[in-house]
Structure formats: structure tokens, C-alpha cells
């Protein structure tokens, strides 16, 4: 990528530059993708935590766990069904011991925590949650801008590197839903609209991920990066 700038840095710079002082109350959050996209993003985040642990990089592990925690909260918002709420609450609670193990720099306990998270994710994969019908007017993403830019970057890079249609589609869906949620970090129309552009480009990529020809989907994903890079380059210095 040009100048080795990450998609997260570009998205953050782009969106921060678009923020205005005027605040508007959003109508409310509704998911725009099936829950399986976020499920794949959770698995990806779990793998990233494992990679940091293998390197004994505990600060990065702790940051990745914070991102995982924020994502579990959003995952719970994908349905109001009782079974879904029960399992996603268990998933979110399972992240606390993992965070504690990372703070204590205990590879054994981190491994146990990751295994527990993985088991709950496996159970959740068996559910087919009905999406909520009414918007959540009080929705606020868990975590701050840095957390959500990190999550979006992980999904973007994962989708760009994937070598099969299912992974490209799933992680593009995850990127779209993360952008959809991150729009609620600020009650500002231009902030939300910029996130909606990223969301819609990611949704387009997910629809183009078919069969063995992944190039159209990759080109759509590249448009996400170009959109953010153009905005970043246009900012006053």
C-alpha cells in the first residue's frame, strides 16, 4: 500500500477531518449484515491474540483483547432472541479472564481463555439469530475510535488477504457492520455519512465475492482504501 499507511490510520484521519461541531441524534442502530460476518471477525481477532501471545508481546495482546471485548458487545446486538442473548453474554464474560491473564503475562491462562472463547463461538455458530426489528435508539459502541479503527483494519486486511470467496465475503460483511457501528461513536451527520460510505463499499465487496474470481471483490475493497487515502491527502497540512 502507498507509503505503508494502514487502513485504520487513513479511516481515522479521514473521519476525524469530516467531523463538525453540530450534533444530531441518530435514528438508532440496526444491523446491516448477517451475524456470520462478525462471527468471522471474532475468530480473526482470536487468531490475532494467539499470534501476539506466541511473540510474547503482552501489550499488543492486551490491546487485541480490548478489541475482542468491544466486538463481543456488538455481536450481542445482532439479535434479541433469548438463546442468542444468553450465549453472547457468556462470550463477553469469557473475555474478562483472558484480559486478566494478558495483564498477568500468563501464557497458560491466556491459552485457556482463548480455548474457552473458541468453545462459546462454536456454540454460537450453530444458532441462526433473527435480526432485531426495531432500531436501538440508545446504541453506543463499546470502546473508542482507536478500538474500532483497529477492528476495521483487521477485517479489511483479512478480506484482502483471503484466498477463498467465503472468507472474502464474511470479512467484508464484518467490515461493513463495524463501520455501521462506528458511525455512532459521534453524533455528527458528516461523521456518520463517511462511515456509511465505507459500509456501503464493504457491502459491495461482499456481494462480489463469488466463486474463484475474487478480483472484483478485491477491487471493491481497494476502493475503501482509496476513499480514505484521498480524504487523508486532501486534509489541510
PDB file of C-alpha atoms in Angstrom:
ATOM      1  CA  UNK A   1       0.000   0.000   0.000  1.00  0.00           C
ATOM      2  CA  UNK A   2       1.261   3.523  -0.729  1.00  0.00           C
ATOM      3  CA  UNK A   3       3.518   4.925   1.992  1.00  0.00           C
ATOM      4  CA  UNK A   4       2.683   1.903   4.135  1.00  0.00           C
ATOM      5  CA  UNK A   5      -0.195   3.791   5.720  1.00  0.00           C
ATOM      6  CA  UNK A   6      -2.679   1.475   7.362  1.00  0.00           C
ATOM      7  CA  UNK A   7      -6.371   1.486   6.516  1.00  0.00           C
ATOM      8  CA  UNK A   8      -7.072   2.216  10.181  1.00  0.00           C
ATOM      9  CA  UNK A   9      -4.894   5.345  10.194  1.00  0.00           C
ATOM     10  CA  UNK A  10      -6.457   6.546   6.956  1.00  0.00           C
ATOM     11  CA  UNK A  11     -10.021   5.895   8.075  1.00  0.00           C
ATOM     12  CA  UNK A  12      -9.414   7.627  11.406  1.00  0.00           C
ATOM     13  CA  UNK A  13      -7.789  10.659   9.770  1.00  0.00           C
ATOM     14  CA  UNK A  14     -10.490  10.857   7.132  1.00  0.00           C
ATOM     15  CA  UNK A  15     -13.369  10.626   9.567  1.00  0.00           C
ATOM     16  CA  UNK A  16     -11.884  12.949  12.143  1.00  0.00           C
ATOM     17  CA  UNK A  17     -11.355  15.555   9.428  1.00  0.00           C
ATOM     18  CA  UNK A  18     -15.016  15.297   8.487  1.00  0.00           C
ATOM     19  CA  UNK A  19     -16.359  15.805  11.998  1.00  0.00           C
ATOM     20  CA  UNK A  20     -18.244  19.053  12.571  1.00  0.00           C
ATOM     21  CA  UNK A  21     -19.409  20.816  15.724  1.00  0.00           C
ATOM     22  CA  UNK A  22     -23.098  20.324  15.004  1.00  0.00           C
ATOM     23  CA  UNK A  23     -24.574  17.251  16.705  1.00  0.00           C
ATOM     24  CA  UNK A  24     -27.557  15.262  15.511  1.00  0.00           C
ATOM     25  CA  UNK A  25     -29.307  12.403  17.247  1.00  0.00           C
ATOM     26  CA  UNK A  26     -29.040   9.179  15.182  1.00  0.00           C
ATOM     27  CA  UNK A  27     -32.290   7.332  14.483  1.00  0.00           C
ATOM     28  CA  UNK A  28     -30.891   4.167  16.031  1.00  0.00           C
ATOM     29  CA  UNK A  29     -28.661   1.220  15.293  1.00  0.00           C
ATOM     30  CA  UNK A  30     -29.813  -1.728  13.206  1.00  0.00           C
ATOM     31  CA  UNK A  31     -27.505  -4.434  11.814  1.00  0.00           C
ATOM     32  CA  UNK A  32     -26.924  -4.306   8.068  1.00  0.00           C
ATOM     33  CA  UNK A  33     -25.314  -7.744   7.688  1.00  0.00           C
ATOM     34  CA  UNK A  34     -25.898 -11.317   8.867  1.00  0.00           C
ATOM     35  CA  UNK A  35     -24.247 -12.188  12.183  1.00  0.00           C
ATOM     36  CA  UNK A  36     -21.859 -14.620  10.481  1.00  0.00           C
ATOM     37  CA  UNK A  37     -19.678 -11.729   9.298  1.00  0.00           C
ATOM     38  CA  UNK A  38     -18.970 -10.610  12.855  1.00  0.00           C
ATOM     39  CA  UNK A  39     -18.523 -14.246  13.836  1.00  0.00           C
ATOM     40  CA  UNK A  40     -15.687 -14.482  11.341  1.00  0.00           C
ATOM     41  CA  UNK A  41     -14.218 -11.216  12.632  1.00  0.00           C
ATOM     42  CA  UNK A  42     -14.286 -12.607  16.176  1.00  0.00           C
ATOM     43  CA  UNK A  43     -12.400 -15.686  15.019  1.00  0.00           C
ATOM     44  CA  UNK A  44      -9.896 -13.452  13.257  1.00  0.00           C
ATOM     45  CA  UNK A  45      -9.411 -11.374  16.410  1.00  0.00           C
ATOM     46  CA  UNK A  46      -8.932 -14.562  18.424  1.00  0.00           C
ATOM     47  CA  UNK A  47      -6.228 -15.664  15.989  1.00  0.00           C
ATOM     48  CA  UNK A  48      -4.506 -12.287  16.262  1.00  0.00           C
ATOM     49  CA  UNK A  49      -4.416 -12.636  20.044  1.00  0.00           C
ATOM     50  CA  UNK A  50      -2.830 -16.061  19.655  1.00  0.00           C
ATOM     51  CA  UNK A  51      -0.204 -14.603  17.302  1.00  0.00           C
ATOM     52  CA  UNK A  52       0.711 -11.847  19.786  1.00  0.00           C
ATOM     53  CA  UNK A  53       0.960 -14.422  22.561  1.00  0.00           C
ATOM     54  CA  UNK A  54       3.328 -16.562  20.516  1.00  0.00           C
ATOM     55  CA  UNK A  55       5.565 -13.487  20.238  1.00  0.00           C
ATOM     56  CA  UNK A  56       5.223 -12.819  23.991  1.00  0.00           C
ATOM     57  CA  UNK A  57       4.010  -9.314  23.115  1.00  0.00           C
ATOM     58  CA  UNK A  58       1.666  -8.739  26.048  1.00  0.00           C
ATOM     59  CA  UNK A  59       0.875  -5.039  25.430  1.00  0.00           C
ATOM     60  CA  UNK A  60      -0.336  -5.921  21.918  1.00  0.00           C
ATOM     61  CA  UNK A  61      -2.159  -8.935  23.335  1.00  0.00           C
ATOM     62  CA  UNK A  62      -3.977  -6.724  25.829  1.00  0.00           C
ATOM     63  CA  UNK A  63      -4.967  -4.260  23.096  1.00  0.00           C
ATOM     64  CA  UNK A  64      -6.243  -7.095  20.895  1.00  0.00           C
ATOM     65  CA  UNK A  65      -8.288  -8.436  23.828  1.00  0.00           C
ATOM     66  CA  UNK A  66      -9.871  -4.994  24.297  1.00  0.00           C
ATOM     67  CA  UNK A  67     -10.861  -5.068  20.634  1.00  0.00           C
ATOM     68  CA  UNK A  68     -12.280  -8.569  21.077  1.00  0.00           C
ATOM     69  CA  UNK A  69     -14.330  -7.381  24.050  1.00  0.00           C
ATOM     70  CA  UNK A  70     -15.825  -4.478  22.087  1.00  0.00           C
ATOM     71  CA  UNK A  71     -16.678  -6.804  19.221  1.00  0.00           C
ATOM     72  CA  UNK A  72     -18.462  -9.277  21.510  1.00  0.00           C
ATOM     73  CA  UNK A  73     -20.763  -6.464  22.661  1.00  0.00           C
ATOM     74  CA  UNK A  74     -21.663  -5.610  19.061  1.00  0.00           C
ATOM     75  CA  UNK A  75     -22.154  -9.304  18.322  1.00  0.00           C
ATOM     76  CA  UNK A  76     -24.757  -9.429  21.073  1.00  0.00           C
ATOM     77  CA  UNK A  77     -26.681  -6.614  19.362  1.00  0.00           C
ATOM     78  CA  UNK A  78     -27.296  -8.741  16.283  1.00  0.00           C
ATOM     79  CA  UNK A  79     -30.423 -10.334  17.737  1.00  0.00           C
ATOM     80  CA  UNK A  80     -32.760 -10.066  20.694  1.00  0.00           C
ATOM     81  CA  UNK A  81     -33.504 -13.802  20.771  1.00  0.00           C
ATOM     82  CA  UNK A  82     -33.158 -15.298  24.258  1.00  0.00           C
ATOM     83  CA  UNK A  83     -30.721 -18.045  23.237  1.00  0.00           C
ATOM     84  CA  UNK A  84     -28.570 -15.539  21.385  1.00  0.00           C
ATOM     85  CA  UNK A  85     -28.508 -13.131  24.303  1.00  0.00           C
ATOM     86  CA  UNK A  86     -27.590 -15.911  26.719  1.00  0.00           C
ATOM     87  CA  UNK A  87     -24.677 -17.163  24.631  1.00  0.00           C
ATOM     88  CA  UNK A  88     -23.320 -13.738  23.678  1.00  0.00           C
ATOM     89  CA  UNK A  89     -23.355 -12.662  27.332  1.00  0.00           C
ATOM     90  CA  UNK A  90     -21.323 -15.776  28.114  1.00  0.00           C
ATOM     91  CA  UNK A  91     -18.929 -14.842  25.323  1.00  0.00           C
ATOM     92  CA  UNK A  92     -18.459 -11.316  26.632  1.00  0.00           C
ATOM     93  CA  UNK A  93     -17.920 -12.586  30.180  1.00  0.00           C
ATOM     94  CA  UNK A  94     -15.301 -15.047  28.918  1.00  0.00           C
ATOM     95  CA  UNK A  95     -13.139 -12.160  27.711  1.00  0.00           C
ATOM     96  CA  UNK A  96     -12.549 -10.810  31.260  1.00  0.00           C
ATOM     97  CA  UNK A  97     -10.382 -13.759  32.416  1.00  0.00           C
ATOM     98  CA  UNK A  98      -8.476 -13.527  29.138  1.00  0.00           C
ATOM     99  CA  UNK A  99      -7.809  -9.831  29.725  1.00  0.00           C
ATOM    100  CA  UNK A 100      -6.657 -10.581  33.272  1.00  0.00           C
ATOM    101  CA  UNK A 101      -4.330 -13.328  32.028  1.00  0.00           C
ATOM    102  CA  UNK A 102      -2.810 -10.914  29.498  1.00  0.00           C
ATOM    103  CA  UNK A 103      -2.208  -8.352  32.256  1.00  0.00           C
ATOM    104  CA  UNK A 104      -0.506 -11.033  34.344  1.00  0.00           C
ATOM    105  CA  UNK A 105       1.514 -12.179  31.325  1.00  0.00           C
ATOM    106  CA  UNK A 106       0.410 -15.762  31.848  1.00  0.00           C
ATOM    107  CA  UNK A 107       0.638 -17.716  28.582  1.00  0.00           C
ATOM    108  CA  UNK A 108      -1.023 -20.770  30.131  1.00  0.00           C
ATOM    109  CA  UNK A 109      -4.053 -18.833  31.367  1.00  0.00           C
ATOM    110  CA  UNK A 110      -4.249 -16.894  28.105  1.00  0.00           C
ATOM    111  CA  UNK A 111      -4.353 -20.205  26.268  1.00  0.00           C
ATOM    112  CA  UNK A 112      -7.170 -21.430  28.488  1.00  0.00           C
ATOM    113  CA  UNK A 113      -9.046 -18.187  27.944  1.00  0.00           C
ATOM    114  CA  UNK A 114      -8.720 -18.439  24.180  1.00  0.00           C
ATOM    115  CA  UNK A 115      -9.919 -22.029  24.279  1.00  0.00           C
ATOM    116  CA  UNK A 116     -12.972 -21.019  26.305  1.00  0.00           C
ATOM    117  CA  UNK A 117     -13.797 -18.181  23.902  1.00  0.00           C
ATOM    118  CA  UNK A 118     -13.414 -20.571  20.983  1.00  0.00           C
ATOM    119  CA  UNK A 119     -15.832 -23.081  22.518  1.00  0.00           C
ATOM    120  CA  UNK A 120     -18.519 -20.453  23.012  1.00  0.00           C
ATOM    121  CA  UNK A 121     -18.025 -19.188  19.463  1.00  0.00           C
ATOM    122  CA  UNK A 122     -18.517 -22.733  18.208  1.00  0.00           C
ATOM    123  CA  UNK A 123     -21.832 -22.904  20.072  1.00  0.00           C
ATOM    124  CA  UNK A 124     -22.903 -19.544  18.654  1.00  0.00           C
ATOM    125  CA  UNK A 125     -22.093 -20.698  15.123  1.00  0.00           C
ATOM    126  CA  UNK A 126     -24.910 -23.246  15.460  1.00  0.00           C
ATOM    127  CA  UNK A 127     -27.500 -20.530  16.026  1.00  0.00           C
ATOM    128  CA  UNK A 128     -29.314 -18.623  13.294  1.00  0.00           C
ATOM    129  CA  UNK A 129     -30.396 -15.441  15.064  1.00  0.00           C
ATOM    130  CA  UNK A 130     -33.263 -13.349  13.755  1.00  0.00           C
ATOM    131  CA  UNK A 131     -32.111  -9.732  13.461  1.00  0.00           C
ATOM    132  CA  UNK A 132     -33.796  -7.083  15.615  1.00  0.00           C
ATOM    133  CA  UNK A 133     -36.798  -5.385  14.039  1.00  0.00           C
ATOM    134  CA  UNK A 134     -36.613  -2.100  15.906  1.00  0.00           C
ATOM    135  CA  UNK A 135     -33.618   0.247  15.943  1.00  0.00           C
ATOM    136  CA  UNK A 136     -31.695   0.648  19.184  1.00  0.00           C
ATOM    137  CA  UNK A 137     -32.028   4.368  19.859  1.00  0.00           C
ATOM    138  CA  UNK A 138     -29.638   4.227  22.810  1.00  0.00           C
ATOM    139  CA  UNK A 139     -26.864   2.373  20.985  1.00  0.00           C
ATOM    140  CA  UNK A 140     -23.291   3.372  21.730  1.00  0.00           C
ATOM    141  CA  UNK A 141     -20.336   1.246  20.589  1.00  0.00           C
ATOM    142  CA  UNK A 142     -18.183  -0.212  23.333  1.00  0.00           C
ATOM    143  CA  UNK A 143     -14.684   1.242  23.084  1.00  0.00           C
ATOM    144  CA  UNK A 144     -13.298   4.319  21.384  1.00  0.00           C
ATOM    145  CA  UNK A 145     -12.122   5.380  17.946  1.00  0.00           C
ATOM    146  CA  UNK A 146      -8.784   3.552  18.241  1.00  0.00           C
ATOM    147  CA  UNK A 147     -10.532   0.272  19.048  1.00  0.00           C
ATOM    148  CA  UNK A 148     -12.900   0.484  16.100  1.00  0.00           C
ATOM    149  CA  UNK A 149     -10.247   1.575  13.646  1.00  0.00           C
ATOM    150  CA  UNK A 150      -8.181  -1.445  14.738  1.00  0.00           C
ATOM    151  CA  UNK A 151     -11.144  -3.763  14.217  1.00  0.00           C
ATOM    152  CA  UNK A 152     -11.906  -2.305  10.800  1.00  0.00           C
ATOM    153  CA  UNK A 153      -8.286  -2.605   9.786  1.00  0.00           C
ATOM    154  CA  UNK A 154      -8.178  -6.267  10.836  1.00  0.00           C
ATOM    155  CA  UNK A 155     -11.307  -7.081   8.830  1.00  0.00           C
ATOM    156  CA  UNK A 156     -10.054  -5.143   5.812  1.00  0.00           C
ATOM    157  CA  UNK A 157      -6.650  -6.797   5.786  1.00  0.00           C
ATOM    158  CA  UNK A 158      -8.179 -10.209   6.402  1.00  0.00           C
ATOM    159  CA  UNK A 159     -10.573  -9.801   3.486  1.00  0.00           C
ATOM    160  CA  UNK A 160      -7.799  -8.527   1.180  1.00  0.00           C
ATOM    161  CA  UNK A 161      -5.556 -11.489   2.020  1.00  0.00           C
ATOM    162  CA  UNK A 162      -8.227 -14.201   1.943  1.00  0.00           C
ATOM    163  CA  UNK A 163      -7.940 -16.746  -0.845  1.00  0.00           C
ATOM    164  CA  UNK A 164     -11.499 -18.059  -0.906  1.00  0.00           C
ATOM    165  CA  UNK A 165     -14.883 -16.490  -1.551  1.00  0.00           C
ATOM    166  CA  UNK A 166     -16.388 -17.372   1.825  1.00  0.00           C
ATOM    167  CA  UNK A 167     -13.657 -15.583   3.783  1.00  0.00           C
ATOM    168  CA  UNK A 168     -13.636 -12.543   1.495  1.00  0.00           C
ATOM    169  CA  UNK A 169     -17.410 -12.279   1.769  1.00  0.00           C
ATOM    170  CA  UNK A 170     -17.514 -12.845   5.525  1.00  0.00           C
ATOM    171  CA  UNK A 171     -14.790 -10.359   6.423  1.00  0.00           C
ATOM    172  CA  UNK A 172     -16.209  -7.775   4.017  1.00  0.00           C
ATOM    173  CA  UNK A 173     -19.515  -8.178   5.854  1.00  0.00           C
ATOM    174  CA  UNK A 174     -17.673  -7.731   9.142  1.00  0.00           C
ATOM    175  CA  UNK A 175     -16.023  -4.546   7.899  1.00  0.00           C
ATOM    176  CA  UNK A 176     -19.405  -3.216   6.802  1.00  0.00           C
ATOM    177  CA  UNK A 177     -21.015  -3.923  10.182  1.00  0.00           C
ATOM    178  CA  UNK A 178     -18.087  -2.468  12.095  1.00  0.00           C
ATOM    179  CA  UNK A 179     -18.275   0.716  10.017  1.00  0.00           C
ATOM    180  CA  UNK A 180     -22.030   0.786  10.584  1.00  0.00           C
ATOM    181  CA  UNK A 181     -21.497   0.635  14.348  1.00  0.00           C
ATOM    182  CA  UNK A 182     -18.527   3.015  14.429  1.00  0.00           C
ATOM    183  CA  UNK A 183     -20.706   5.697  12.895  1.00  0.00           C
ATOM    184  CA  UNK A 184     -22.340   6.008  16.315  1.00  0.00           C
ATOM    185  CA  UNK A 185     -19.116   6.995  18.028  1.00  0.00           C
ATOM    186  CA  UNK A 186     -20.033  10.616  17.216  1.00  0.00           C
ATOM    187  CA  UNK A 187     -23.483  12.187  16.943  1.00  0.00           C
ATOM    188  CA  UNK A 188     -22.450  14.082  13.837  1.00  0.00           C
ATOM    189  CA  UNK A 189     -24.035  13.756  10.408  1.00  0.00           C
ATOM    190  CA  UNK A 190     -20.825  14.025   8.390  1.00  0.00           C
ATOM    191  CA  UNK A 191     -19.083  11.526  10.640  1.00  0.00           C
ATOM    192  CA  UNK A 192     -21.902   9.013  10.133  1.00  0.00           C
ATOM    193  CA  UNK A 193     -22.110   9.632   6.390  1.00  0.00           C
ATOM    194  CA  UNK A 194     -18.399   8.971   5.970  1.00  0.00           C
ATOM    195  CA  UNK A 195     -18.775   5.677   7.832  1.00  0.00           C
ATOM    196  CA  UNK A 196     -21.770   4.840   5.677  1.00  0.00           C
ATOM    197  CA  UNK A 197     -19.597   5.242   2.584  1.00  0.00           C
ATOM    198  CA  UNK A 198     -17.113   2.730   3.989  1.00  0.00           C
ATOM    199  CA  UNK A 199     -20.000   0.462   4.982  1.00  0.00           C
ATOM    200  CA  UNK A 200     -21.524   0.524   1.501  1.00  0.00           C
ATOM    201  CA  UNK A 201     -18.203  -0.147  -0.240  1.00  0.00           C
ATOM    202  CA  UNK A 202     -17.638  -3.141   2.032  1.00  0.00           C
ATOM    203  CA  UNK A 203     -21.153  -4.421   1.347  1.00  0.00           C
ATOM    204  CA  UNK A 204     -20.457  -4.147  -2.376  1.00  0.00           C
ATOM    205  CA  UNK A 205     -17.288  -6.197  -1.913  1.00  0.00           C
ATOM    206  CA  UNK A 206     -19.217  -8.899  -0.062  1.00  0.00           C
ATOM    207  CA  UNK A 207     -21.701  -9.186  -2.935  1.00  0.00           C
ATOM    208  CA  UNK A 208     -18.878  -9.509  -5.473  1.00  0.00           C
ATOM    209  CA  UNK A 209     -17.140 -12.349  -3.620  1.00  0.00           C
ATOM    210  CA  UNK A 210     -18.267 -15.304  -5.708  1.00  0.00           C
ATOM    211  CA  UNK A 211     -16.632 -18.463  -6.985  1.00  0.00           C
ATOM    212  CA  UNK A 212     -12.963 -18.473  -7.871  1.00  0.00           C
ATOM    213  CA  UNK A 213     -12.781 -14.965  -9.337  1.00  0.00           C
ATOM    214  CA  UNK A 214     -12.162 -12.748  -6.327  1.00  0.00           C
ATOM    215  CA  UNK A 215     -10.675  -9.827  -8.239  1.00  0.00           C
ATOM    216  CA  UNK A 216     -13.933  -7.802  -8.417  1.00  0.00           C
ATOM    217  CA  UNK A 217     -14.313  -8.081  -4.631  1.00  0.00           C
ATOM    218  CA  UNK A 218     -10.676  -7.099  -4.101  1.00  0.00           C
ATOM    219  CA  UNK A 219     -11.128  -4.077  -6.330  1.00  0.00           C
ATOM    220  CA  UNK A 220     -14.158  -3.042  -4.274  1.00  0.00           C
ATOM    221  CA  UNK A 221     -12.098  -3.408  -1.103  1.00  0.00           C
ATOM    222  CA  UNK A 222      -9.323  -1.360  -2.658  1.00  0.00           C
ATOM    223  CA  UNK A 223     -11.902   1.386  -3.157  1.00  0.00           C
ATOM    224  CA  UNK A 224     -12.289   1.564   0.635  1.00  0.00           C
ATOM    225  CA  UNK A 225      -8.582   2.301   0.963  1.00  0.00           C
ATOM    226  CA  UNK A 226      -8.568   4.771  -1.921  1.00  0.00           C
ATOM    227  CA  UNK A 227     -11.575   6.599  -0.488  1.00  0.00           C
ATOM    228  CA  UNK A 228      -9.812   7.080   2.832  1.00  0.00           C
ATOM    229  CA  UNK A 229      -6.431   7.888   1.281  1.00  0.00           C
ATOM    230  CA  UNK A 230      -7.934  10.580  -0.961  1.00  0.00           C
ATOM    231  CA  UNK A 231      -9.621  12.172   2.039  1.00  0.00           C
ATOM    232  CA  UNK A 232      -6.406  11.979   4.075  1.00  0.00           C
ATOM    233  CA  UNK A 233      -4.349  13.592   1.298  1.00  0.00           C
ATOM    234  CA  UNK A 234      -6.919  16.346   0.872  1.00  0.00           C
ATOM    235  CA  UNK A 235      -6.749  17.475   4.502  1.00  0.00           C
ATOM    236  CA  UNK A 236      -5.094  20.824   5.238  1.00  0.00           C
ATOM    237  CA  UNK A 237      -1.488  20.429   6.396  1.00  0.00           C
TER     238      UNK A 237
END
